Amino acid sequence: MPLASPGPASAEISEYRLELKVDFDAGRWLGRVEFEPRGPSRTLDLDSVGLEIRTATVGGRAVDFRLDATEGRLSLPIVGAGETVTIEFAGAVHPGQLIGLYRCRHGEGHLLTAQCEPVGARRIFPCLDRPDRKARIRLRVRTASGLEVVSNTREESATAAGGDLVDHAFPPTPPMATYLFYLGIGRFDRVEAEEGRVAVRVLTPPGRGAAGAYAAASARRILAGFEEYFGIPYPLPKLDLLAVADHAFGAMENWGAITFRDSRLLVETDSESFARRDVFETTAHEIAHQWFGNLVTMETWDDVWLNESFASLMETRLSQRLIPELDPLSDYFLRVSGALAAFDGDSLGSTHPVRAHVARPEEISQIFDEISYGKGCAILGMLEAYLGPERFRRGVSTYLDRFRYANARTEDLWEALGEAGGEPIAAMANPWIDRPGHPVIDAALDGATLRLRQRRYSTLPGAGEEAPWPIPLVLDVDGAPRRTLFTGRELDLEVPRSATVHLNPGAVGFYRVRYEGVLFDRLLGALADRPVTDRFALASDYGSFLFSGDAPWSDYVRLLRALEGANDLLVVDTVTRTLQTLAWLLADAPAVQDEARRYVAERLAAVGLRQRPGEALGTGILRERLASARVRLDEGFARELAELYAEWPRLDPDLRPAVAVARARTGGVAGWNDLRRGLRSSLTEGDAIAFDRGLAWSGTPEQVLATLELIPAGTIPRGHIGVIVAQTAANPAGRTVVWPWLERHLDGIDETFRGSGQLSTLVERLVPLVGLDRPREVRSYFDAHPYPEAIRGLRKGLERLAIYERLRSRHAELFR
Ligand code: BES
Ligand code: ZN
């Protein structure tokens, strides 16, 4: 369904008085909203999608309204300024969708819960649904007794309204963007914790309260940490964290009422180590938004990168301070939409600038991607390093204070950072966010001259010359750092003839480096003694060069030898991903197959399959990654590992995902049935994910198909659909069945993902996987079926497909 465009709206509304009568079981509501608009317009255009408008009055007089359902616009004639507008309307949850007010599984029962970002508020009540139209919302909800109602502010009163109904009243929110509105109705268990003036609650499905304890304790530490960092107190008296089983995203920062997908909030006592870090970081990310995003909001969606990148940076910095033992820096690089993914996506011609212009609502969700999160975050990190962390912090704090309860643009942050740093930074910062792509530096040593040259990095040949980037360059020469701003195309620096040089130590800069001749040799020799981030930078850059053709396979193999013995999650995971992709792509390149199997087997042997007493906390994450990779790469290993399935309830949670895949790959029909049963009875989302991913890795086409059929049957949780489909497409046993199935079901998946941007991600992942076997069919399908919500993903997927095709066609010469 098309949505109203975020075009100009001249009117302003400072407060909505909103009353909703909600039929919890039927998922319907009758609503009434009242406000006094300000502004010059003679007509008032409101955003309203999927609502039935019953009456509209202005100053008590009924008026003729026009509802443009295609554009989602409700137009009213306005007579006098300051008159009260009253609109009565009706709405209903849309089965299957995860935006607006929707129904979601919740223990044995259900929950009604809201997701408004980016454009869901207009599906709950008619409003000016744009980030620069901040308003207070004063909410009253009438619903059946025995239900709890949660919103942005703390419930003020609950009074019987006769006939088993209760009226819940909430004090007005602070002035805020409508995309931050929250309403949740249901029955909850809870954990409560006070942090100074702030009442923190974790609300869970009945019976799971205890699993909220870790998040509650973390949230208190995080709130205190940010109050100190920003120098501004959290402005509400309460903060609720809600576990929501069906969630279009991982979590959502509604002011005072943050929602999370279960697995990103709840931690069982035996949860995998990954779960704890993920919960902490997700909580930190969303709490950071309470200031950056909620208190100060981007003026238009074009600046959404700033919102998300900043929260991502804060999530990492605070985690580095408060949970260093869980290795948050690795996650900064490796997470979905982290820096590694950002480099990867930004190497494509179809990338977009960090600051991207969005014209239509269906485009908004599509830019919540690795560029807006990961690249933007890396650029902010680069600026932080350039200014120094304390000046950066002061700039941020000034910005937040200056624009509180209002809107700001990227330029406003640059200005505040410039003031704090004592020099303007826009000229240095803007090229990084306004230009697509990033540079690669070619480094060569000529006697005592280090010659650096920069160009745009690209995985497909044919990129033209582009203006150089202003690179805040840090280089390590024989262990001593040097800094300079590299603004031209070339730069010569004097160094000792025998120097070992590493550019970009700490992997702080958003650029790649290719070393020539002796520079590469010397660096390989010194690698073992350098910090893990430096080994990572090489592993990441040289892995990527295999796809761009900037370095040969033989260089990569030399690098692998130099990395032998390194068991850091960051390095091992990076290498494993590269080898996994290559091995999948080049099934008949023995050199690649051998290297991939050997690397993963050796690293896993070093970690061990079983936990060892006293091992570092992050080891479990490494074990999970390696076991999961090896079980996919190596069927013999899968057969061995499958035996552990019998131990499931006692099994180390870090090993469960790999064991489920092993059972599916090698267990035949009995294996499939085991996992299906497991999925049905799994109590935690972690287990459910292990089971449904396992099912995606079944050993025969018939079983893979049976797994896919669980999607329309409603057995696969909606939030897992994207991953499951992508996993079946990566599974060699799925080769013949996945694409024909998709041709019949993509329309339905599109419907389920409406408004969430997930279709774009899915198409991006799928196209190179399924397209390699049948490029023409896949291309012509998407020609005939353009999905507006997947335009970006399709473009990127097709480009990756072209890269893979080129590599595959040349593998005999390239990978010997
Ligand atoms: N604001 C986003 C959620 C969101 C994303 C809403 C896209 C609408 C469109 C939230 O702050 C977020 O970034 N969530 C992440 C998790 C976070 C820890 C990176 C997510 O959902 O993946
Ligand atoms: Zn966010």
PDB file of C-alpha atoms in Angstrom, residues 89-234:
ATOM      1  CA  PHE A  89     -11.775   7.166  13.594  1.00  0.00           C
ATOM      2  CA  ALA A  90     -11.551   3.383  13.706  1.00  0.00           C
ATOM      3  CA  GLY A  91      -8.591   1.107  13.164  1.00  0.00           C
ATOM      4  CA  ALA A  92      -7.719  -2.560  13.214  1.00  0.00           C
ATOM      5  CA  VAL A  93      -4.553  -4.588  13.406  1.00  0.00           C
ATOM      6  CA  HIS A  94      -3.480  -5.924  10.077  1.00  0.00           C
ATOM      7  CA  PRO A  95      -2.889  -9.648  10.335  1.00  0.00           C
ATOM      8  CA  GLY A  96       0.677 -10.533   9.604  1.00  0.00           C
ATOM      9  CA  GLN A  97       2.203  -7.074   9.655  1.00  0.00           C
ATOM     10  CA  LEU A  98       4.587  -5.648  12.200  1.00  0.00           C
ATOM     11  CA  ILE A  99       3.948  -1.913  11.926  1.00  0.00           C
ATOM     12  CA  GLY A 100       1.441   0.418  13.505  1.00  0.00           C
ATOM     13  CA  LEU A 101      -0.410  -1.304  16.345  1.00  0.00           C
ATOM     14  CA  TYR A 102      -0.031  -5.022  15.750  1.00  0.00           C
ATOM     15  CA  ARG A 103      -0.755  -8.327  17.384  1.00  0.00           C
ATOM     16  CA  CYS A 104       2.124 -10.456  18.503  1.00  0.00           C
ATOM     17  CA  ARG A 105       2.651 -13.769  20.262  1.00  0.00           C
ATOM     18  CA  HIS A 106       3.165 -13.379  23.993  1.00  0.00           C
ATOM     19  CA  GLY A 107       3.569 -16.430  26.190  1.00  0.00           C
ATOM     20  CA  GLU A 108       0.389 -18.438  25.842  1.00  0.00           C
ATOM     21  CA  GLY A 109      -1.579 -15.402  24.792  1.00  0.00           C
ATOM     22  CA  HIS A 110      -0.960 -12.272  22.779  1.00  0.00           C
ATOM     23  CA  LEU A 111       0.017  -8.661  23.021  1.00  0.00           C
ATOM     24  CA  LEU A 112      -0.970  -5.540  21.129  1.00  0.00           C
ATOM     25  CA  THR A 113       2.147  -3.509  20.588  1.00  0.00           C
ATOM     26  CA  ALA A 114       3.130  -0.490  18.524  1.00  0.00           C
ATOM     27  CA  GLN A 115       5.967   0.047  16.064  1.00  0.00           C
ATOM     28  CA  CYS A 116       5.868   3.590  14.732  1.00  0.00           C
ATOM     29  CA  GLU A 117       9.280   4.248  13.228  1.00  0.00           C
ATOM     30  CA  PRO A 118       9.451   5.331  10.523  1.00  0.00           C
ATOM     31  CA  VAL A 119       5.843   5.860   9.424  1.00  0.00           C
ATOM     32  CA  GLY A 120       3.642   3.660  11.609  1.00  0.00           C
ATOM     33  CA  ALA A 121       2.050   6.304  13.865  1.00  0.00           C
ATOM     34  CA  ARG A 122      -0.273   7.302  11.022  1.00  0.00           C
ATOM     35  CA  ARG A 123      -1.686   3.767  11.128  1.00  0.00           C
ATOM     36  CA  ILE A 124      -2.758   4.290  14.753  1.00  0.00           C
ATOM     37  CA  PHE A 125      -4.149   7.836  14.650  1.00  0.00           C
ATOM     38  CA  PRO A 126      -4.234  10.690  12.128  1.00  0.00           C
ATOM     39  CA  CYS A 127      -1.272  12.966  12.793  1.00  0.00           C
ATOM     40  CA  LEU A 128       1.557  14.978  11.299  1.00  0.00           C
ATOM     41  CA  ASP A 129       3.818  11.989  11.039  1.00  0.00           C
ATOM     42  CA  ARG A 130       7.201  13.545  10.375  1.00  0.00           C
ATOM     43  CA  PRO A 131      10.210  13.889  12.641  1.00  0.00           C
ATOM     44  CA  ASP A 132      10.155  17.698  12.654  1.00  0.00           C
ATOM     45  CA  ARG A 133       6.582  17.955  13.897  1.00  0.00           C
ATOM     46  CA  LYS A 134       7.205  17.385  17.565  1.00  0.00           C
ATOM     47  CA  ALA A 135       4.186  17.322  19.810  1.00  0.00           C
ATOM     48  CA  ARG A 136       3.165  16.204  23.247  1.00  0.00           C
ATOM     49  CA  ILE A 137       0.843  13.232  23.250  1.00  0.00           C
ATOM     50  CA  ARG A 138      -1.667  12.968  26.080  1.00  0.00           C
ATOM     51  CA  LEU A 139      -3.079   9.466  25.951  1.00  0.00           C
ATOM     52  CA  ARG A 140      -6.113   7.740  27.429  1.00  0.00           C
ATOM     53  CA  VAL A 141      -6.855   4.128  26.740  1.00  0.00           C
ATOM     54  CA  ARG A 142     -10.033   2.268  27.607  1.00  0.00           C
ATOM     55  CA  THR A 143      -9.763  -1.480  27.495  1.00  0.00           C
ATOM     56  CA  ALA A 144     -10.827  -4.630  29.321  1.00  0.00           C
ATOM     57  CA  SER A 145      -9.895  -5.005  32.977  1.00  0.00           C
ATOM     58  CA  GLY A 146      -7.059  -7.348  33.816  1.00  0.00           C
ATOM     59  CA  LEU A 147      -4.831  -5.862  31.122  1.00  0.00           C
ATOM     60  CA  GLU A 148      -1.848  -3.653  31.596  1.00  0.00           C
ATOM     61  CA  VAL A 149      -1.356  -0.647  29.365  1.00  0.00           C
ATOM     62  CA  VAL A 150       2.136   0.667  28.744  1.00  0.00           C
ATOM     63  CA  SER A 151       2.997   3.895  26.987  1.00  0.00           C
ATOM     64  CA  ASN A 152       5.792   6.468  26.880  1.00  0.00           C
ATOM     65  CA  THR A 153       4.921   8.028  30.231  1.00  0.00           C
ATOM     66  CA  ARG A 154       4.058   6.443  33.529  1.00  0.00           C
ATOM     67  CA  GLU A 155       0.368   5.621  33.970  1.00  0.00           C
ATOM     68  CA  GLU A 156      -1.288   8.329  36.023  1.00  0.00           C
ATOM     69  CA  SER A 157      -4.547   6.584  36.869  1.00  0.00           C
ATOM     70  CA  ALA A 158      -6.604   3.519  36.077  1.00  0.00           C
ATOM     71  CA  THR A 159     -10.301   3.917  36.819  1.00  0.00           C
ATOM     72  CA  ALA A 160     -13.182   1.536  36.351  1.00  0.00           C
ATOM     73  CA  ALA A 161     -15.380   2.660  33.482  1.00  0.00           C
ATOM     74  CA  GLY A 162     -18.188   0.172  33.963  1.00  0.00           C
ATOM     75  CA  GLY A 163     -18.901  -3.052  32.134  1.00  0.00           C
ATOM     76  CA  ASP A 164     -15.528  -4.629  32.872  1.00  0.00           C
ATOM     77  CA  LEU A 165     -13.690  -1.730  31.245  1.00  0.00           C
ATOM     78  CA  VAL A 166     -10.889   0.360  32.697  1.00  0.00           C
ATOM     79  CA  ASP A 167      -9.705   3.834  31.681  1.00  0.00           C
ATOM     80  CA  HIS A 168      -5.957   4.280  31.750  1.00  0.00           C
ATOM     81  CA  ALA A 169      -4.696   7.848  31.719  1.00  0.00           C
ATOM     82  CA  PHE A 170      -1.134   8.969  30.969  1.00  0.00           C
ATOM     83  CA  PRO A 171       0.486  12.329  31.535  1.00  0.00           C
ATOM     84  CA  PRO A 172       1.600  14.111  28.382  1.00  0.00           C
ATOM     85  CA  THR A 173       4.858  13.054  26.807  1.00  0.00           C
ATOM     86  CA  PRO A 174       7.599  15.602  26.311  1.00  0.00           C
ATOM     87  CA  PRO A 175       7.462  17.270  22.882  1.00  0.00           C
ATOM     88  CA  MET A 176       8.524  14.397  20.656  1.00  0.00           C
ATOM     89  CA  ALA A 177       8.382  13.068  17.130  1.00  0.00           C
ATOM     90  CA  THR A 178       5.386  10.816  16.451  1.00  0.00           C
ATOM     91  CA  TYR A 179       7.655   7.933  15.395  1.00  0.00           C
ATOM     92  CA  LEU A 180       8.559   7.550  19.079  1.00  0.00           C
ATOM     93  CA  PHE A 181       4.988   6.963  20.237  1.00  0.00           C
ATOM     94  CA  TYR A 182       4.394   3.707  22.070  1.00  0.00           C
ATOM     95  CA  LEU A 183       1.357   1.751  23.201  1.00  0.00           C
ATOM     96  CA  GLY A 184       1.456  -1.811  24.481  1.00  0.00           C
ATOM     97  CA  ILE A 185      -1.446  -3.788  25.949  1.00  0.00           C
ATOM     98  CA  GLY A 186      -1.227  -7.197  27.563  1.00  0.00           C
ATOM     99  CA  ARG A 187      -0.199  -9.115  30.676  1.00  0.00           C
ATOM    100  CA  PHE A 188       3.398  -9.008  31.799  1.00  0.00           C
ATOM    101  CA  ASP A 189       5.877 -10.357  34.253  1.00  0.00           C
ATOM    102  CA  ARG A 190       8.458  -7.900  35.395  1.00  0.00           C
ATOM    103  CA  VAL A 191      11.763  -7.055  37.007  1.00  0.00           C
ATOM    104  CA  GLU A 192      12.020  -3.627  38.566  1.00  0.00           C
ATOM    105  CA  ALA A 193      15.049  -1.565  39.464  1.00  0.00           C
ATOM    106  CA  GLU A 194      15.440   2.060  40.467  1.00  0.00           C
ATOM    107  CA  GLU A 195      18.252   4.123  39.032  1.00  0.00           C
ATOM    108  CA  GLY A 196      18.307   7.333  41.032  1.00  0.00           C
ATOM    109  CA  ARG A 197      15.103   9.102  40.052  1.00  0.00           C
ATOM    110  CA  VAL A 198      14.298   6.697  37.248  1.00  0.00           C
ATOM    111  CA  ALA A 199      12.120   3.595  37.679  1.00  0.00           C
ATOM    112  CA  VAL A 200      13.455   0.937  35.322  1.00  0.00           C
ATOM    113  CA  ARG A 201      11.260  -2.053  34.503  1.00  0.00           C
ATOM    114  CA  VAL A 202      11.794  -5.025  32.253  1.00  0.00           C
ATOM    115  CA  LEU A 203       8.436  -6.384  31.089  1.00  0.00           C
ATOM    116  CA  THR A 204       8.357  -9.957  29.845  1.00  0.00           C
ATOM    117  CA  PRO A 205       5.816 -12.577  28.847  1.00  0.00           C
ATOM    118  CA  PRO A 206       4.213 -14.295  31.848  1.00  0.00           C
ATOM    119  CA  GLY A 207       6.583 -16.760  33.464  1.00  0.00           C
ATOM    120  CA  ARG A 208       9.788 -15.272  32.071  1.00  0.00           C
ATOM    121  CA  GLY A 209      10.386 -12.393  34.465  1.00  0.00           C
ATOM    122  CA  ALA A 210      13.606 -13.843  35.804  1.00  0.00           C
ATOM    123  CA  ALA A 211      15.171 -13.725  32.341  1.00  0.00           C
ATOM    124  CA  GLY A 212      14.866  -9.930  32.490  1.00  0.00           C
ATOM    125  CA  ALA A 213      17.208  -9.532  35.428  1.00  0.00           C
ATOM    126  CA  TYR A 214      20.357  -9.095  33.389  1.00  0.00           C
ATOM    127  CA  ALA A 215      18.789  -6.401  31.213  1.00  0.00           C
ATOM    128  CA  ALA A 216      17.401  -4.551  34.232  1.00  0.00           C
ATOM    129  CA  ALA A 217      20.781  -4.476  35.939  1.00  0.00           C
ATOM    130  CA  SER A 218      22.471  -3.466  32.697  1.00  0.00           C
ATOM    131  CA  ALA A 219      19.975  -0.702  31.981  1.00  0.00           C
ATOM    132  CA  ARG A 220      20.729   0.929  35.325  1.00  0.00           C
ATOM    133  CA  ARG A 221      24.442   0.977  34.627  1.00  0.00           C
ATOM    134  CA  ILE A 222      23.844   2.237  31.100  1.00  0.00           C
ATOM    135  CA  LEU A 223      21.541   5.068  32.178  1.00  0.00           C
ATOM    136  CA  ALA A 224      24.081   6.222  34.718  1.00  0.00           C
ATOM    137  CA  GLY A 225      26.851   5.934  32.133  1.00  0.00           C
ATOM    138  CA  PHE A 226      25.055   8.087  29.580  1.00  0.00           C
ATOM    139  CA  GLU A 227      23.870  10.668  32.072  1.00  0.00           C
ATOM    140  CA  GLU A 228      27.516  11.164  32.876  1.00  0.00           C
ATOM    141  CA  TYR A 229      28.729  11.125  29.266  1.00  0.00           C
ATOM    142  CA  PHE A 230      26.101  13.509  27.893  1.00  0.00           C
ATOM    143  CA  GLY A 231      25.955  15.628  31.029  1.00  0.00           C
ATOM    144  CA  ILE A 232      22.147  15.748  30.748  1.00  0.00           C
ATOM    145  CA  PRO A 233      19.785  13.774  33.011  1.00  0.00           C
ATOM    146  CA  TYR A 234      17.383  11.279  31.456  1.00  0.00           C
TER     147      TYR A 234
END
